[in-house]
GROMACS .gro file of C-alpha atoms in nm:
model
  202
    1MET     CA    1  -0.283  -0.381   2.296
    2LYS     CA    2  -0.272  -0.701   2.094
    3LYS     CA    3  -0.244  -0.690   1.718
    4GLU     CA    4  -0.556  -0.903   1.683
    5PHE     CA    5  -0.751  -0.639   1.872
    6VAL     CA    6  -0.620  -0.356   1.657
    7LEU     CA    7  -0.689  -0.542   1.334
    8ASN     CA    8  -1.045  -0.609   1.440
    9GLN     CA    9  -1.135  -0.239   1.458
   10SER     CA   10  -1.285  -0.017   1.188
   11VAL     CA   11  -1.409   0.342   1.174
   12CYS     CA   12  -1.769   0.224   1.176
   13ASP     CA   13  -1.973  -0.094   1.168
   14PHE     CA   14  -2.090  -0.188   0.821
   15SER     CA   15  -2.369  -0.425   0.728
   16ARG     CA   16  -2.257  -0.771   0.620
   17GLY     CA   17  -2.345  -0.694   0.259
   18ILE     CA   18  -2.145  -0.371   0.249
   19ASP     CA   19  -1.853  -0.536   0.427
   20ILE     CA   20  -1.843  -0.818   0.171
   21ALA     CA   21  -1.880  -0.576  -0.122
   22GLN     CA   22  -1.603  -0.342  -0.013
   23THR     CA   23  -1.374  -0.635   0.072
   24ILE     CA   24  -1.420  -0.778  -0.277
   25LEU     CA   25  -1.366  -0.433  -0.434
   26ILE     CA   26  -1.043  -0.373  -0.243
   27TYR     CA   27  -0.919  -0.722  -0.332
   28LEU     CA   28  -0.992  -0.658  -0.699
   29VAL     CA   29  -0.802  -0.329  -0.686
   30ALA     CA   30  -0.509  -0.496  -0.508
   31LEU     CA   31  -0.498  -0.775  -0.767
   32PHE     CA   32  -0.586  -0.618  -1.099
   33VAL     CA   33  -0.439  -0.267  -1.076
   34PRO     CA   34  -0.077  -0.390  -1.026
   35THR     CA   35  -0.126  -0.675  -1.273
   36PHE     CA   36  -0.282  -0.493  -1.566
   37LEU     CA   37  -0.269  -0.114  -1.528
   38GLY     CA   38   0.104  -0.087  -1.605
   39THR     CA   39   0.060  -0.288  -1.923
   40ILE     CA   40  -0.245  -0.083  -2.022
   41LEU     CA   41  -0.055   0.243  -1.970
   42ASN     CA   42   0.235   0.111  -2.180
   43GLN     CA   43   0.003   0.012  -2.464
   44VAL     CA   44  -0.213   0.323  -2.459
   45PHE     CA   45   0.054   0.590  -2.411
   46GLY     CA   46   0.367   0.407  -2.529
   47VAL     CA   47   0.648   0.260  -2.322
   48SER     CA   48   0.857   0.577  -2.344
   49SER     CA   49   0.572   0.816  -2.256
   50VAL     CA   50   0.572   1.022  -1.938
   51VAL     CA   51   0.261   0.843  -1.816
   52ALA     CA   52   0.402   0.493  -1.870
   53MET     CA   53   0.741   0.584  -1.725
   54ASN     CA   54   0.564   0.702  -1.409
   55SER     CA   55   0.343   0.395  -1.382
   56GLN     CA   56   0.489   0.310  -1.041
   57LEU     CA   57   0.362   0.643  -0.908
   58ILE     CA   58   0.014   0.583  -1.049
   59ILE     CA   59  -0.013   0.218  -0.946
   60GLY     CA   60   0.153   0.277  -0.610
   61SER     CA   61  -0.083   0.563  -0.527
   62ILE     CA   62  -0.389   0.348  -0.603
   63VAL     CA   63  -0.250   0.057  -0.401
   64ASN     CA   64  -0.168   0.281  -0.104
   65THR     CA   65  -0.519   0.424  -0.119
   66ALA     CA   66  -0.647   0.066  -0.095
   67LEU     CA   67  -0.418   0.006   0.204
   68PHE     CA   68  -0.547   0.313   0.390
   69VAL     CA   69  -0.910   0.226   0.310
   70THR     CA   70  -0.838  -0.124   0.438
   71ALA     CA   71  -0.709   0.026   0.763
   72LEU     CA   72  -1.023   0.237   0.791
   73ASN     CA   73  -1.292  -0.010   0.697
   74LEU     CA   74  -1.183  -0.374   0.704
   75LYS     CA   75  -1.164  -0.599   1.008
   76GLY     CA   76  -0.987  -0.930   1.054
   77THR     CA   77  -0.632  -1.057   1.020
   78VAL     CA   78  -0.701  -1.287   0.724
   79LYS     CA   79  -0.866  -1.013   0.516
   80ILE     CA   80  -0.590  -0.767   0.593
   81LEU     CA   81  -0.306  -1.008   0.521
   82GLY     CA   82  -0.460  -1.075   0.181
   83ILE     CA   83  -0.454  -0.705   0.097
   84VAL     CA   84  -0.100  -0.674   0.236
   85THR     CA   85   0.047  -0.951   0.020
   86MET     CA   86  -0.144  -0.932  -0.306
   87PRO     CA   87  -0.025  -0.603  -0.468
   88SER     CA   88   0.350  -0.669  -0.453
   89VAL     CA   89   0.321  -1.018  -0.600
   90SER     CA   90   0.092  -0.891  -0.877
   91THR     CA   91   0.321  -0.600  -0.958
   92ILE     CA   92   0.636  -0.810  -0.981
   93LEU     CA   93   0.477  -1.096  -1.177
   94SER     CA   94   0.332  -0.856  -1.434
   95GLY     CA   95   0.675  -0.699  -1.494
   96ALA     CA   96   0.515  -0.378  -1.624
   97VAL     CA   97   0.650  -0.151  -1.348
   98PHE     CA   98   1.001  -0.277  -1.273
   99HIS     CA   99   1.068  -0.434  -1.615
  100SER     CA  100   1.413  -0.602  -1.619
  101ALA     CA  101   1.452  -0.540  -1.244
  102SER     CA  102   1.143  -0.747  -1.166
  103VAL     CA  103   1.344  -1.064  -1.107
  104TYR     CA  104   1.546  -0.890  -0.835
  105MET     CA  105   1.232  -0.750  -0.674
  106PHE     CA  106   1.143  -1.100  -0.551
  107TYR     CA  107   1.399  -1.037  -0.277
  108MET     CA  108   1.197  -0.732  -0.172
  109ILE     CA  109   0.860  -0.908  -0.144
  110PRO     CA  110   0.885  -0.977   0.234
  111ALA     CA  111   0.996  -0.616   0.291
  112ILE     CA  112   0.701  -0.480   0.094
  113TRP     CA  113   0.463  -0.709   0.281
  114LEU     CA  114   0.603  -0.590   0.612
  115GLY     CA  115   0.586  -0.226   0.498
  116ASN     CA  116   0.224  -0.260   0.385
  117PHE     CA  117   0.129  -0.431   0.710
  118SER     CA  118   0.304  -0.159   0.910
  119LEU     CA  119   0.108   0.112   0.730
  120ILE     CA  120  -0.226  -0.058   0.795
  121TYR     CA  121  -0.149  -0.157   1.152
  122PHE     CA  122  -0.009   0.175   1.273
  123PHE     CA  123  -0.269   0.385   1.092
  124LYS     CA  124  -0.547   0.168   1.232
  125LYS     CA  125  -0.396   0.182   1.579
  126MET     CA  126  -0.341   0.558   1.578
  127PHE     CA  127  -0.652   0.682   1.397
  128VAL     CA  128  -0.917   0.412   1.434
  129VAL     CA  129  -0.832   0.286   1.783
  130ASN     CA  130  -0.658   0.578   1.959
  131LYS     CA  131  -0.847   0.854   1.772
  132LYS     CA  132  -0.537   1.052   1.679
  133ASN     CA  133  -0.551   1.325   1.416
  134TYR     CA  134  -0.597   1.186   1.062
  135LEU     CA  135  -0.307   1.387   0.921
  136PHE     CA  136  -0.073   1.282   1.202
  137ALA     CA  137  -0.170   0.915   1.176
  138GLY     CA  138  -0.135   0.919   0.796
  139ILE     CA  139   0.208   1.084   0.796
  140VAL     CA  140   0.350   0.864   1.072
  141SER     CA  141   0.221   0.537   0.925
  142SER     CA  142   0.348   0.636   0.579
  143LEU     CA  143   0.693   0.715   0.718
  144ILE     CA  144   0.702   0.384   0.906
  145LYS     CA  145   0.619   0.197   0.586
  146VAL     CA  146   0.894   0.372   0.392
  147PHE     CA  147   1.144   0.323   0.675
  148VAL     CA  148   1.074  -0.051   0.678
  149ILE     CA  149   1.096  -0.100   0.301
  150PHE     CA  150   1.392   0.131   0.240
  151GLY     CA  151   1.578  -0.001   0.545
  152ILE     CA  152   1.552  -0.363   0.430
  153PHE     CA  153   1.649  -0.258   0.076
  154GLN     CA  154   1.965  -0.096   0.211
  155VAL     CA  155   2.055  -0.413   0.403
  156LEU     CA  156   2.009  -0.623   0.088
  157ARG     CA  157   2.208  -0.372  -0.115
  158MET     CA  158   2.498  -0.391   0.128
  159VAL     CA  159   2.518  -0.768   0.083
  160SER     CA  160   2.523  -0.719  -0.296
  161ILE     CA  161   2.186  -0.872  -0.378
  162PHE     CA  162   2.122  -0.616  -0.651
  163PRO     CA  163   2.343  -0.542  -0.955
  164ASP     CA  164   2.521  -0.206  -0.940
  165THR     CA  165   2.343  -0.096  -1.258
  166LEU     CA  166   2.003  -0.122  -1.086
  167VAL     CA  167   2.088   0.013  -0.741
  168SER     CA  168   2.016   0.378  -0.822
  169THR     CA  169   1.679   0.302  -0.983
  170LEU     CA  170   1.571   0.063  -0.709
  171GLN     CA  171   1.687   0.303  -0.439
  172THR     CA  172   1.449   0.567  -0.576
  173SER     CA  173   1.168   0.312  -0.615
  174MET     CA  174   1.208   0.183  -0.260
  175GLY     CA  175   1.256   0.526  -0.107
  176MET     CA  176   1.119   0.849  -0.248
  177THR     CA  177   0.862   0.684  -0.475
  178GLN     CA  178   0.727   0.482  -0.181
  179LEU     CA  179   0.697   0.803   0.021
  180ILE     CA  180   0.519   0.996  -0.255
  181THR     CA  181   0.272   0.717  -0.332
  182ALA     CA  182   0.197   0.664   0.038
  183PHE     CA  183   0.117   1.033   0.082
  184ILE     CA  184  -0.099   1.042  -0.231
  185GLY     CA  185  -0.281   0.731  -0.109
  186PHE     CA  186  -0.330   0.898   0.228
  187VAL     CA  187  -0.487   1.206   0.066
  188LEU     CA  188  -0.714   1.002  -0.163
  189SER     CA  189  -0.824   0.780   0.126
  190PHE     CA  190  -0.911   1.090   0.327
  191ALA     CA  191  -1.144   1.197   0.046
  192ILE     CA  192  -1.304   0.850   0.049
  193TYR     CA  193  -1.336   0.864   0.428
  194LYS     CA  194  -1.511   1.200   0.413
  195LEU     CA  195  -1.735   1.084   0.128
  196GLN     CA  196  -1.849   0.771   0.311
  197GLY     CA  197  -1.918   0.985   0.618
  198PHE     CA  198  -2.131   1.218   0.407
  199VAL     CA  199  -2.319   0.927   0.248
  200LYS     CA  200  -2.384   0.773   0.590
  201LYS     CA  201  -2.532   1.099   0.720
  202SER     CA  202  -2.752   1.163   0.417
   0.00000   0.00000   0.00000
């Protein structure tokens, strides 16, 4: 099955108006949540607060929800590549999540893009195209994303791209945090999927 075919599938056919509206909404989430939410959390709760210190979990969960909803509802390579690339660039440029490590995260941008694309592609292929179980498709696609991102991080770490003082923090961010946020995004997207099914029936 060609990638173009997989990326042109969605769980249901939406009207042109709804398709445009949800595409714009997902793009806004992908752009503005990573860019501004971390800064807002820092200002509202304080940089040293529990909420602000866990901003990657909050932002990452929202972004992963957007990725799963993209896999469910959006069609087309260009649309999907926009969603794939936008969040990581916004997050790193804002500096609110990775702080002093942001400059080193530029090396991880291609890995994050590839991880995001993997999540969308494999979830779309398993659930939307091949009609596999939602839970199975969500878990597998999440694990593939984490494997891609963490694997590339380990390669870059071995060639001493990152300072020793940041390795431990980045290892958590590129590993366990990615896994947690992917699973949270999967759960939230399931709620959205069920809600849109309910709305369509009513």
